[in-house]
XYZ file of C-alpha atoms in Angstrom:
698
model
C 27.646 9.948 -35.350
C 27.194 7.321 -32.571
C 23.774 5.582 -32.863
C 21.459 6.567 -30.012
C 18.196 5.084 -31.088
C 16.726 8.046 -33.000
C 15.659 5.840 -36.202
C 13.642 3.610 -33.723
C 11.455 6.580 -32.589
C 7.898 5.922 -34.164
C 6.042 8.182 -32.284
C 6.112 11.155 -31.787
C 8.964 11.661 -34.245
C 11.654 14.234 -33.582
C 12.226 13.261 -29.955
C 14.624 11.189 -27.928
C 13.873 7.320 -27.406
C 13.259 7.793 -23.656
C 10.864 10.728 -24.273
C 9.021 8.916 -27.142
C 5.733 7.279 -26.672
C 6.338 4.533 -29.080
C 9.423 2.743 -30.290
C 10.076 0.287 -33.461
C 10.906 -2.920 -31.487
C 11.319 -4.923 -34.728
C 14.109 -7.077 -33.766
C 16.443 -7.220 -36.564
C 19.400 -5.137 -35.611
C 20.080 -2.105 -38.106
C 23.551 -0.274 -38.454
C 25.287 0.488 -35.058
C 23.019 -1.895 -33.042
C 22.863 -5.034 -31.429
C 20.293 -7.603 -30.192
C 20.396 -8.865 -26.318
C 18.763 -11.949 -25.063
C 16.492 -10.481 -22.269
C 16.400 -12.712 -19.181
C 15.693 -10.993 -16.027
C 14.257 -7.312 -15.756
C 14.567 -5.069 -12.525
C 11.907 -2.967 -12.163
C 11.924 0.936 -11.023
C 10.555 0.643 -7.778
C 7.219 2.983 -8.027
C 6.676 1.278 -11.578
C 6.634 -2.091 -10.072
C 4.367 -1.150 -7.139
C 1.909 0.707 -9.493
C 1.732 -2.264 -11.811
C 1.348 -4.769 -9.029
C -1.323 -2.819 -7.071
C -3.470 -1.941 -10.079
C -3.458 -5.874 -10.762
C -4.574 -6.803 -7.380
C -1.354 -8.709 -6.827
C -2.523 -11.074 -9.145
C 0.433 -12.948 -11.030
C -1.236 -13.707 -14.249
C -2.524 -10.114 -14.359
C 0.753 -8.714 -13.942
C 2.284 -10.606 -16.424
C -0.167 -9.601 -19.157
C 0.222 -6.093 -17.834
C 3.779 -5.867 -18.204
C 3.440 -7.401 -21.756
C 0.640 -5.325 -22.607
C 2.631 -1.957 -21.807
C 5.879 -3.273 -24.064
C 3.432 -4.433 -26.838
C 1.907 -1.038 -26.937
C 5.077 0.861 -26.602
C 7.823 -1.060 -28.008
C 9.754 -0.534 -24.961
C 9.253 -0.988 -20.840
C 8.054 2.105 -19.584
C 5.216 2.656 -17.242
C 2.868 5.260 -18.790
C 1.765 6.117 -15.161
C 5.122 6.388 -13.632
C 7.405 7.383 -16.661
C 10.057 4.799 -15.423
C 11.292 1.422 -16.511
C 14.317 -0.721 -15.245
C 17.754 -2.260 -16.087
C 18.042 -5.996 -17.542
C 20.501 -8.685 -17.827
C 20.645 -11.124 -20.951
C 23.158 -12.484 -23.250
C 24.601 -11.041 -26.643
C 22.391 -12.686 -29.133
C 23.706 -10.829 -32.659
C 25.748 -7.384 -33.460
C 24.667 -5.406 -36.339
C 26.800 -3.762 -38.952
C 29.326 -0.981 -37.444
C 28.339 -1.944 -34.157
C 30.812 -0.353 -31.719
C 31.614 -3.069 -29.496
C 33.501 -1.110 -26.832
C 33.894 -3.976 -24.049
C 34.817 -6.677 -26.785
C 31.586 -8.368 -26.102
C 30.992 -11.830 -27.772
C 27.877 -13.780 -28.855
C 26.504 -15.680 -26.135
C 28.052 -13.783 -23.356
C 26.043 -12.380 -20.387
C 25.779 -8.604 -19.821
C 24.210 -6.039 -17.977
C 22.379 -3.437 -19.678
C 23.141 -0.689 -16.713
C 20.736 2.350 -18.674
C 16.903 2.790 -18.356
C 14.807 0.111 -20.596
C 12.659 3.460 -21.111
C 14.782 4.203 -24.435
C 15.643 0.469 -25.484
C 13.283 -1.246 -28.219
C 11.999 -4.586 -26.632
C 9.664 -7.763 -26.925
C 8.838 -10.030 -24.455
C 7.918 -13.608 -25.393
C 6.796 -14.884 -22.035
C 7.270 -14.055 -18.468
C 8.160 -17.047 -16.032
C 8.027 -15.767 -12.700
C 7.742 -12.660 -10.603
C 9.822 -11.707 -7.928
C 8.145 -9.290 -5.305
C 10.941 -9.322 -2.995
C 13.094 -7.635 -5.337
C 10.958 -6.201 -7.721
C 12.329 -8.388 -10.446
C 10.941 -10.681 -13.540
C 12.561 -13.690 -15.099
C 11.405 -13.987 -18.721
C 12.058 -14.861 -22.164
C 12.370 -11.697 -24.772
C 14.772 -9.460 -26.985
C 16.236 -5.999 -26.765
C 17.644 -3.624 -29.311
C 20.825 -1.667 -27.874
C 22.827 1.248 -29.626
C 26.258 2.274 -29.701
C 25.701 4.613 -26.791
C 23.817 2.057 -24.708
C 26.027 1.134 -21.868
C 26.482 -2.319 -21.302
C 28.801 -4.284 -18.757
C 30.353 -7.936 -18.562
C 28.182 -9.835 -16.119
C 29.856 -11.013 -12.935
C 29.240 -15.003 -12.534
C 29.618 -15.410 -9.063
C 27.331 -13.154 -7.525
C 23.378 -13.322 -7.704
C 21.911 -11.618 -10.373
C 19.162 -10.346 -8.043
C 21.933 -8.497 -6.028
C 23.229 -6.822 -9.113
C 20.284 -5.874 -10.653
C 18.915 -4.167 -7.175
C 22.238 -2.360 -7.316
C 22.399 -1.166 -10.514
C 18.780 0.128 -10.285
C 20.393 2.356 -7.589
C 23.813 2.688 -9.527
C 24.065 6.463 -10.382
C 22.777 7.471 -6.855
C 25.244 5.348 -4.948
C 28.072 6.947 -6.870
C 26.928 10.194 -6.954
C 26.215 9.740 -2.870
C 29.921 8.411 -2.435
C 31.369 11.490 -4.170
C 29.579 13.993 -2.137
C 30.288 11.981 1.263
C 33.731 11.912 0.214
C 34.383 15.561 -1.065
C 32.241 17.047 2.109
C 33.889 14.478 4.690
C 30.809 13.531 6.129
C 31.108 11.847 9.541
C 27.484 11.351 10.421
C 24.515 10.023 8.140
C 21.090 9.086 8.396
C 19.155 6.857 5.444
C 15.237 7.067 5.224
C 13.817 4.299 3.229
C 11.519 1.138 3.062
C 13.892 -1.325 1.344
C 16.476 -2.852 3.218
C 18.476 -3.884 0.413
C 18.641 -0.594 -0.879
C 19.498 0.942 2.595
C 22.452 -1.712 2.822
C 23.985 -0.450 -0.562
C 23.648 3.150 0.456
C 24.807 2.648 4.178
C 28.009 1.076 2.281
C 28.422 3.807 -0.297
C 28.341 6.234 2.587
C 30.864 3.769 4.578
C 33.304 3.605 1.771
C 33.677 7.576 1.783
C 34.179 7.280 5.249
C 37.210 5.020 4.799
C 38.479 6.959 1.925
C 38.574 10.009 4.459
C 39.818 7.960 7.080
C 36.618 8.846 9.220
C 34.985 6.372 11.579
C 31.541 8.006 11.580
C 28.087 6.673 12.458
C 25.385 5.682 9.999
C 21.841 4.967 10.911
C 18.723 3.583 8.854
C 15.197 5.082 9.427
C 12.145 2.930 8.231
C 8.672 3.732 8.143
C 6.964 1.522 10.704
C 3.581 1.477 8.598
C 5.569 -0.064 5.356
C 5.595 -3.904 4.766
C 8.910 -4.243 6.641
C 7.047 -3.053 10.014
C 6.367 -6.806 10.144
C 9.970 -7.323 9.887
C 11.580 -5.383 12.215
C 13.772 -8.088 14.011
C 14.955 -9.335 10.639
C 15.581 -6.327 9.174
C 17.781 -4.936 12.276
C 19.792 -8.074 12.189
C 20.306 -7.795 8.543
C 21.515 -4.376 8.899
C 23.251 -4.824 12.108
C 26.866 -5.234 10.387
C 26.613 -2.336 7.989
C 25.130 0.305 9.974
C 25.232 1.676 13.603
C 21.200 1.744 14.657
C 17.616 1.183 12.730
C 14.796 3.336 13.933
C 11.336 2.300 12.600
C 9.082 5.301 12.996
C 5.617 7.088 11.724
C 6.781 8.877 9.024
C 3.047 10.340 8.671
C 4.315 12.067 12.074
C 7.753 13.148 11.091
C 8.087 15.918 13.856
C 7.119 12.882 16.692
C 9.666 10.768 14.620
C 12.237 13.383 14.766
C 11.597 13.559 18.640
C 12.354 9.786 18.965
C 15.963 10.652 18.074
C 16.742 14.303 19.180
C 15.128 16.936 21.504
C 12.504 18.951 19.538
C 14.433 22.363 20.698
C 17.451 21.113 18.811
C 15.509 20.793 14.835
C 17.297 24.253 14.060
C 20.845 22.706 14.886
C 19.968 18.933 13.831
C 22.086 15.904 14.632
C 23.735 14.659 11.427
C 25.525 15.839 8.575
C 24.037 14.185 5.886
C 20.681 12.516 5.100
C 20.008 10.168 2.332
C 16.102 9.833 1.325
C 15.722 6.858 -1.022
C 12.081 6.206 -1.308
C 8.718 8.417 -2.214
C 7.514 8.392 1.253
C 5.403 11.444 2.553
C 6.878 12.926 5.759
C 10.545 11.564 4.792
C 11.763 15.243 3.607
C 10.088 16.879 6.757
C 11.663 14.296 8.951
C 15.208 14.728 6.622
C 15.178 18.548 7.091
C 14.450 18.298 10.780
C 17.367 16.243 11.697
C 20.070 17.389 9.303
C 22.585 19.800 10.635
C 22.628 23.578 9.656
C 24.658 23.842 6.128
C 24.356 19.885 6.183
C 23.329 17.997 3.253
C 19.904 16.369 2.118
C 20.611 13.486 -0.610
C 17.327 12.541 -2.757
C 17.842 9.554 -5.024
C 14.886 11.006 -7.332
C 13.580 14.345 -7.578
C 9.985 12.822 -7.269
C 10.788 11.856 -3.710
C 9.558 15.202 -2.335
C 12.454 17.453 -3.123
C 10.647 20.368 -3.826
C 8.724 20.445 -0.434
C 11.963 19.675 1.228
C 13.071 23.024 0.137
C 10.269 24.538 1.184
C 10.431 23.055 4.575
C 13.976 24.210 5.212
C 12.767 27.800 4.361
C 10.160 27.702 6.714
C 12.855 26.388 9.565
C 15.253 29.554 8.626
C 17.642 26.335 7.924
C 20.333 26.630 5.265
C 20.870 22.951 3.713
C 22.625 21.646 0.646
C 20.168 19.604 -1.465
C 21.156 16.913 -4.173
C 19.655 14.826 -6.688
C 21.735 12.226 -8.527
C 19.841 9.627 -10.577
C 21.787 9.926 -14.044
C 24.355 7.871 -15.633
C 27.920 8.445 -14.833
C 30.662 6.421 -16.683
C 32.055 5.154 -13.229
C 28.989 3.938 -11.481
C 28.670 0.541 -12.501
C 31.917 -0.440 -11.434
C 31.561 1.198 -8.104
C 28.470 -0.421 -7.649
C 29.879 -3.954 -8.482
C 32.612 -3.256 -5.824
C 30.106 -2.258 -3.344
C 27.960 -5.630 -4.122
C 31.056 -7.735 -3.918
C 31.939 -6.239 -0.590
C 27.992 -6.750 0.878
C 27.715 -10.522 -1.116
C 27.889 -12.524 2.350
C 25.711 -9.865 4.092
C 23.392 -9.754 1.342
C 23.064 -13.291 1.100
C 22.269 -13.735 4.774
C 20.043 -11.138 4.800
C 18.056 -12.521 1.891
C 17.871 -15.809 3.945
C 16.632 -13.706 6.874
C 13.545 -11.858 4.899
C 12.876 -15.241 3.399
C 12.483 -17.064 6.375
C 10.339 -14.144 8.158
C 8.372 -13.548 5.029
C 7.010 -17.389 5.434
C 5.800 -16.579 8.865
C 4.181 -13.075 7.869
C 0.455 -12.866 7.501
C 0.183 -11.322 3.967
C 1.247 -11.500 1.734
C 2.958 -14.802 1.696
C 6.347 -15.249 0.258
C 7.111 -18.379 -2.011
C 10.720 -19.361 -1.563
C 10.549 -21.060 -5.014
C 9.132 -18.497 -7.136
C 9.375 -15.211 -5.396
C 5.349 -15.110 -5.660
C 2.775 -13.937 -3.284
C -0.174 -15.764 -2.449
C -2.813 -15.575 0.365
C -1.613 -16.510 3.694
C -3.508 -18.092 6.771
C -4.324 -14.275 7.705
C -4.022 -11.041 6.374
C -3.423 -7.674 7.632
C -3.260 -4.384 6.493
C -2.464 -1.981 9.459
C -5.344 -2.986 11.682
C -7.519 -4.224 9.003
C -7.430 -7.997 9.618
C -8.444 -10.600 7.386
C -8.376 -14.243 5.883
C -10.959 -14.645 3.134
C -9.947 -14.276 -0.446
C -12.962 -11.899 -0.994
C -11.542 -9.629 1.557
C -8.190 -9.540 0.230
C -9.466 -9.039 -3.369
C -11.309 -5.808 -1.738
C -7.941 -4.753 0.094
C -6.093 -4.836 -3.112
C -8.766 -2.704 -4.805
C -8.693 -0.127 -1.951
C -5.071 -0.162 -1.995
C -5.098 0.731 -5.798
C -7.639 3.466 -5.387
C -5.944 4.768 -2.475
C -3.217 6.550 -4.581
C -5.683 8.120 -6.715
C -6.730 11.315 -5.353
C -10.526 10.712 -6.310
C -13.766 10.915 -4.627
C -14.735 7.582 -3.384
C -17.859 5.838 -2.356
C -17.935 3.093 0.506
C -21.006 0.822 0.441
C -22.142 -2.074 2.952
C -24.136 -2.946 5.732
C -23.844 -1.365 9.165
C -20.877 -2.620 11.238
C -19.112 -4.214 8.165
C -15.879 -1.943 8.627
C -16.531 0.838 6.321
C -14.258 3.494 8.538
C -11.629 0.707 8.635
C -11.533 0.950 4.623
C -11.495 4.630 5.140
C -8.599 4.410 7.291
C -6.641 2.123 4.917
C -7.276 4.455 2.027
C -6.000 7.345 4.351
C -2.817 5.951 5.197
C -1.876 4.640 1.467
C -3.014 8.094 0.150
C -0.998 10.985 -0.980
C -2.540 12.760 1.766
C -1.697 10.447 4.396
C -0.160 13.244 6.227
C -3.165 15.587 5.952
C -6.142 15.641 7.971
C -8.858 13.012 8.042
C -12.106 14.528 8.958
C -14.906 11.879 9.847
C -18.469 12.814 10.431
C -21.944 11.311 10.740
C -24.499 12.997 8.695
C -27.110 11.258 10.378
C -25.911 13.370 13.611
C -26.148 16.460 12.016
C -29.418 18.893 12.732
C -30.760 19.792 9.542
C -30.947 23.710 10.807
C -27.184 23.581 11.801
C -25.854 21.515 8.360
C -24.679 24.677 6.441
C -22.655 26.070 9.509
C -21.373 23.020 10.441
C -20.018 21.975 6.914
C -19.106 25.328 5.647
C -18.426 27.571 8.821
C -19.538 31.207 9.601
C -18.416 34.662 10.001
C -18.367 36.580 13.242
C -21.796 37.496 14.064
C -23.811 35.483 11.381
C -26.578 34.477 13.790
C -27.563 34.792 17.239
C -25.336 32.739 19.320
C -22.550 32.725 16.670
C -18.808 32.706 18.332
C -17.148 35.914 18.057
C -14.404 34.851 16.297
C -16.417 32.794 13.753
C -15.887 29.108 13.155
C -14.325 26.756 10.556
C -16.559 24.272 8.651
C -15.787 20.600 8.173
C -14.203 21.307 4.665
C -12.107 23.809 6.059
C -10.662 21.626 8.743
C -10.219 19.021 6.411
C -8.367 21.056 3.709
C -5.128 19.457 2.073
C -6.957 15.841 3.620
C -9.783 13.737 3.350
C -13.321 14.517 4.125
C -15.394 11.371 5.394
C -19.156 11.658 5.503
C -20.794 8.607 6.850
C -24.253 8.226 6.390
C -24.321 10.549 3.435
C -27.732 9.573 2.374
C -29.532 11.089 5.294
C -28.334 14.675 4.104
C -31.511 16.721 2.877
C -31.747 17.424 -0.517
C -31.149 21.020 -0.082
C -27.689 20.468 1.448
C -27.055 17.818 -1.164
C -27.195 20.667 -3.630
C -24.558 22.909 -1.912
C -22.303 20.136 -1.438
C -22.556 19.269 -4.978
C -21.229 22.985 -5.617
C -18.324 22.578 -3.325
C -17.073 19.360 -4.498
C -17.356 20.865 -8.368
C -15.543 24.171 -7.408
C -13.627 23.621 -4.589
C -15.228 26.681 -3.370
C -17.862 27.996 -0.725
C -18.994 30.809 1.085
C -18.922 30.562 5.144
C -22.492 31.145 6.556
C -22.668 35.354 6.494
C -19.350 35.372 4.381
C -19.008 37.498 1.141
C -15.789 36.191 0.001
C -15.627 32.377 -1.638
C -12.905 30.130 0.556
C -10.874 27.701 -1.549
C -9.998 24.319 -0.539
C -8.563 21.222 -1.473
C -10.360 18.200 -0.163
C -10.800 14.509 -1.153
C -14.229 13.552 -0.513
C -15.129 9.864 0.636
C -18.568 9.194 1.468
C -20.213 6.077 3.093
C -23.759 4.517 3.357
C -25.323 1.473 4.393
C -27.854 1.479 1.666
C -26.464 1.544 -1.897
C -26.725 5.312 -3.157
C -28.064 4.286 -6.561
C -31.309 2.909 -4.859
C -31.571 6.354 -3.203
C -31.296 7.915 -6.410
C -33.737 5.579 -8.025
C -36.511 6.416 -5.025
C -35.683 10.149 -5.594
C -34.072 10.741 -2.155
C -30.554 11.480 -3.358
C -29.427 13.838 -6.273
C -28.554 11.966 -9.128
C -25.666 14.696 -10.456
C -24.031 14.762 -6.754
C -24.074 10.704 -6.995
C -22.478 10.878 -10.428
C -19.774 13.577 -9.092
C -18.884 11.244 -6.047
C -19.116 7.987 -7.761
C -15.506 7.792 -9.216
C -14.654 4.662 -7.489
C -16.858 2.450 -5.317
C -15.858 -0.055 -3.045
C -18.619 -2.614 -1.686
C -17.702 -3.836 1.854
C -19.109 -7.522 2.075
C -21.333 -8.371 5.289
C -19.343 -10.852 7.376
C -21.557 -13.860 6.318
C -20.105 -13.395 2.858
C -16.621 -13.682 4.412
C -16.732 -16.258 6.877
C -13.285 -17.121 6.733
C -12.450 -13.795 8.313
C -14.592 -14.432 11.526
C -12.051 -16.475 13.208
C -8.827 -14.305 12.645
C -11.092 -11.525 13.781
C -12.148 -12.962 16.685
C -8.433 -13.979 17.656
C -7.283 -10.414 16.691
C -9.921 -9.112 19.299
C -9.148 -11.156 22.187
C -5.312 -10.042 21.902
C -6.212 -6.492 21.906
C -8.608 -6.738 24.904
C -6.144 -9.002 26.732
C -3.663 -6.197 26.146
C -5.918 -3.514 27.297
C -6.850 -5.254 30.252
C -3.049 -6.525 31.171
C -4.367 -10.182 30.894
C -3.942 -13.427 29.088
C -6.989 -14.916 27.218
C -7.362 -17.106 24.332
C -10.043 -19.100 22.473
C -10.303 -22.792 22.122
C -10.821 -24.134 18.749
C -14.555 -25.418 19.323
C -15.454 -21.778 20.574
C -13.893 -20.401 17.306
C -15.807 -22.931 15.593
C -19.085 -21.621 17.098
C -18.304 -18.068 16.145
C -17.624 -19.275 12.835
C -21.261 -20.977 12.316
C -22.916 -17.987 13.937
C -24.967 -15.398 11.866
C -23.734 -11.886 12.225
C -26.182 -9.539 11.094
C -24.511 -6.608 13.158
C -21.211 -7.856 11.070
C -17.808 -6.866 12.537
C -18.794 -4.582 15.168
C -21.207 -7.260 16.703
C -18.380 -9.838 16.346
C -15.998 -7.578 18.356
C -18.667 -6.484 21.087
C -19.207 -10.202 21.354
C -15.664 -10.956 21.977
C -14.939 -8.028 24.360
C -17.935 -9.317 26.527
C -16.439 -12.849 26.492
C -13.001 -11.732 27.432
C -14.514 -9.891 30.528
C -16.997 -12.762 31.226
C -15.157 -15.523 31.275
C -13.416 -16.320 34.383
C -10.427 -18.697 32.958
C -7.936 -18.290 30.596
C -9.319 -19.975 28.116
C -12.710 -19.000 26.578
C -14.854 -22.046 25.760
C -17.503 -23.128 23.524
C -19.792 -23.447 26.277
C -18.742 -19.592 27.072
C -19.707 -18.662 23.431
C -22.865 -20.563 23.495
C -23.955 -19.145 26.663
C -23.429 -15.418 25.489
C -24.829 -15.593 22.083
C -27.645 -17.950 22.329
C -28.823 -17.383 26.105
C -27.625 -13.827 27.182
C -29.383 -12.115 24.164
C -26.887 -12.787 21.611
C -29.181 -14.764 19.040
C -27.714 -13.842 15.804
C -29.835 -10.720 15.485
C -33.039 -12.922 15.417
C -35.655 -10.959 16.925
C -37.329 -11.812 20.073
C -41.081 -12.147 18.918
C -42.094 -12.030 22.704
C -40.553 -8.595 23.160
C -42.525 -6.008 21.982
C -39.573 -4.004 21.434
C -38.317 -6.524 18.806
C -41.674 -6.807 17.434
C -42.274 -3.900 14.954
C -44.403 -3.085 11.573
C -40.938 -3.868 9.565
C -40.804 -7.307 10.961
C -40.008 -9.877 7.970
C -41.491 -13.370 8.794
C -39.174 -15.029 5.740
C -36.072 -13.419 6.931
C -37.008 -14.345 10.448
C -37.600 -18.134 9.056
C -34.643 -18.137 7.322
C -32.026 -17.251 10.156
C -33.983 -19.551 12.422
C -33.475 -22.344 9.887
C -29.376 -21.014 9.398
C -29.171 -21.458 13.326
C -30.386 -25.056 13.280
C -28.796 -26.277 10.281
C -25.279 -24.681 11.562
C -25.989 -26.404 15.096
C -26.653 -29.820 13.498
C -23.722 -29.679 11.280
C -21.169 -28.385 14.262
C -22.636 -31.178 16.412
C -22.856 -34.092 13.767
C -19.590 -32.981 11.767
C -20.878 -34.219 8.669
C -24.009 -33.652 6.487
C -25.099 -37.472 6.979
C -24.921 -37.278 10.611
C -26.403 -33.756 10.886
C -29.279 -35.027 8.325
C -29.965 -38.080 11.067
C -29.872 -35.486 13.949
C -32.545 -33.263 12.289
C -34.795 -36.123 10.569
C -34.154 -34.844 6.988
C -32.848 -36.801 3.998
C -29.394 -35.949 3.476
C -29.850 -34.532 0.113
C -32.118 -32.161 1.841
C -29.844 -30.745 4.570
C -26.997 -30.545 1.946
C -29.410 -28.051 -0.166
C -30.091 -26.183 2.577
C -26.244 -26.032 3.725
C -25.314 -24.526 0.416
C -28.389 -22.164 0.388
C -26.948 -20.563 3.848
C -23.505 -20.602 2.939
C -22.429 -23.224 5.509
């Protein structure tokens, strides 16, 4: 019997190596085994993204995480995604009776073209992480068996390209076979990876050539993905391989379909074949909308919403042939090598384009030397703009939390951007194609709260609509319900809310039948809910039900680096809205940087909006800023003690004096340019001014 690694399974016994939780990774070959020196690993996309996100894209943490997985499992298989990757290395040692089908020699470079999920492995060190390809270079060893498919390395083609292609190899060959057999003439590929899209397009093109068909192939990319900032480079890289590249919003697949065809043509469709190569919500609906009746939809993985697409075709009354090919086929490595050989020059040119645009991209910044990312000049996720390390860490945390379908508490002062954090979660969650219902609990009348949240039946009370009404929970079904200022809800409503969150059921006002919902609850408050619990103003059991994950959004004064990029972004936004051109001089930006922002981002946006309108010229100067924020009522939130409305019983003298002191110190530093000159301006010892500068975070 051929050796396929059964003796290496340690837990649980009696299963195949790929299904085992743990393998024996002792690097000493048994009968029918060989040892490979592992040099570079290509991760399956979902696994790589999960590891990076969970480690907040911290290089050292990513390396530790990968090694920890291998140490615990004896193999490289992500326990969350159940996937691994492929790798390249050198033949180190061949054990007794090892069947060497390819006549490998010790020291020869080889590709392991099957998943690492069934390969015992040890990694001693990870040298670099390549975020562009989802690969690592490392030093380690792996055990392969008689049945493990290996291939000779191709020395004149970059390993990055070969490994990327091998990760898709079974799919590429399966796609080619179907396209050739069905004589496919038109096709569209939906995905996020330009490299993968190029490979799939070439596989389709190969089938068309064999059938002597001059067909059309297009690529569709989600404009919300990382490639959205590289549309020009991506389009240019693909222009010699495909006929068109579309960037659409896959959250709204029907609108996306409308960009390519009249919506009343959904039943007929426009292409013979659609290929879905990534796990993107909305891709399956778009695929079945644009494919022709009796056409073909090809999924690179059954996880890419295959079953959702199957149900969607039923709803359209459309007959569509669906395929999933992600298993090993004997011929697929050679076919894949042939594709990469044909695309080699185009892949190399494309890599240069992407690297060049990645250096100019706001976030993350790509390092040409190592393929690693770091903090760029300014960052952006959607319209969440930032520059500070602290905000980047928070954004990474948000992106990690987004994909876990749990309740979340967002905390932070008024105006810090809690709703922007919500949008970031929604856009990156599995519910991004569902509703996101936003409510402010502080604006809901206590007497109407129950009917607003849970709805009511016909005739439930005087003045009720004849048809009844859906409440917020029903409106948010299969999506997200965001409750801002949840701390203002009365205690009796908190108890009703707790029951709904626990049981996912409620009764409408006047109703006798339970209504079931599937809602992700996200709440926000400008006072930490834990403080309200301690004061007896918020139910402790509700707090713990909500507090699965807590995101603290820091105030603008604690992430001062964000002020400049936010201000520039706001100027650009308002300039576009008013069809004008305005920009801020550096001194104006410095003035905003040193100003106190008790109103946080909301206050900053308001000030910039007013500056855009009030400034007569195209350039907003420091004088314009000073006049507005110091003269026109913008005094950094410091109350005017001569205005009765500003001076109230909650007035904090010490806070008032601290703010005044901060303004004076900031002004002196700006005017003097150094602590020595600033101290001279104020008549203070330099050490005193330096201490106060540190105290106020200037």
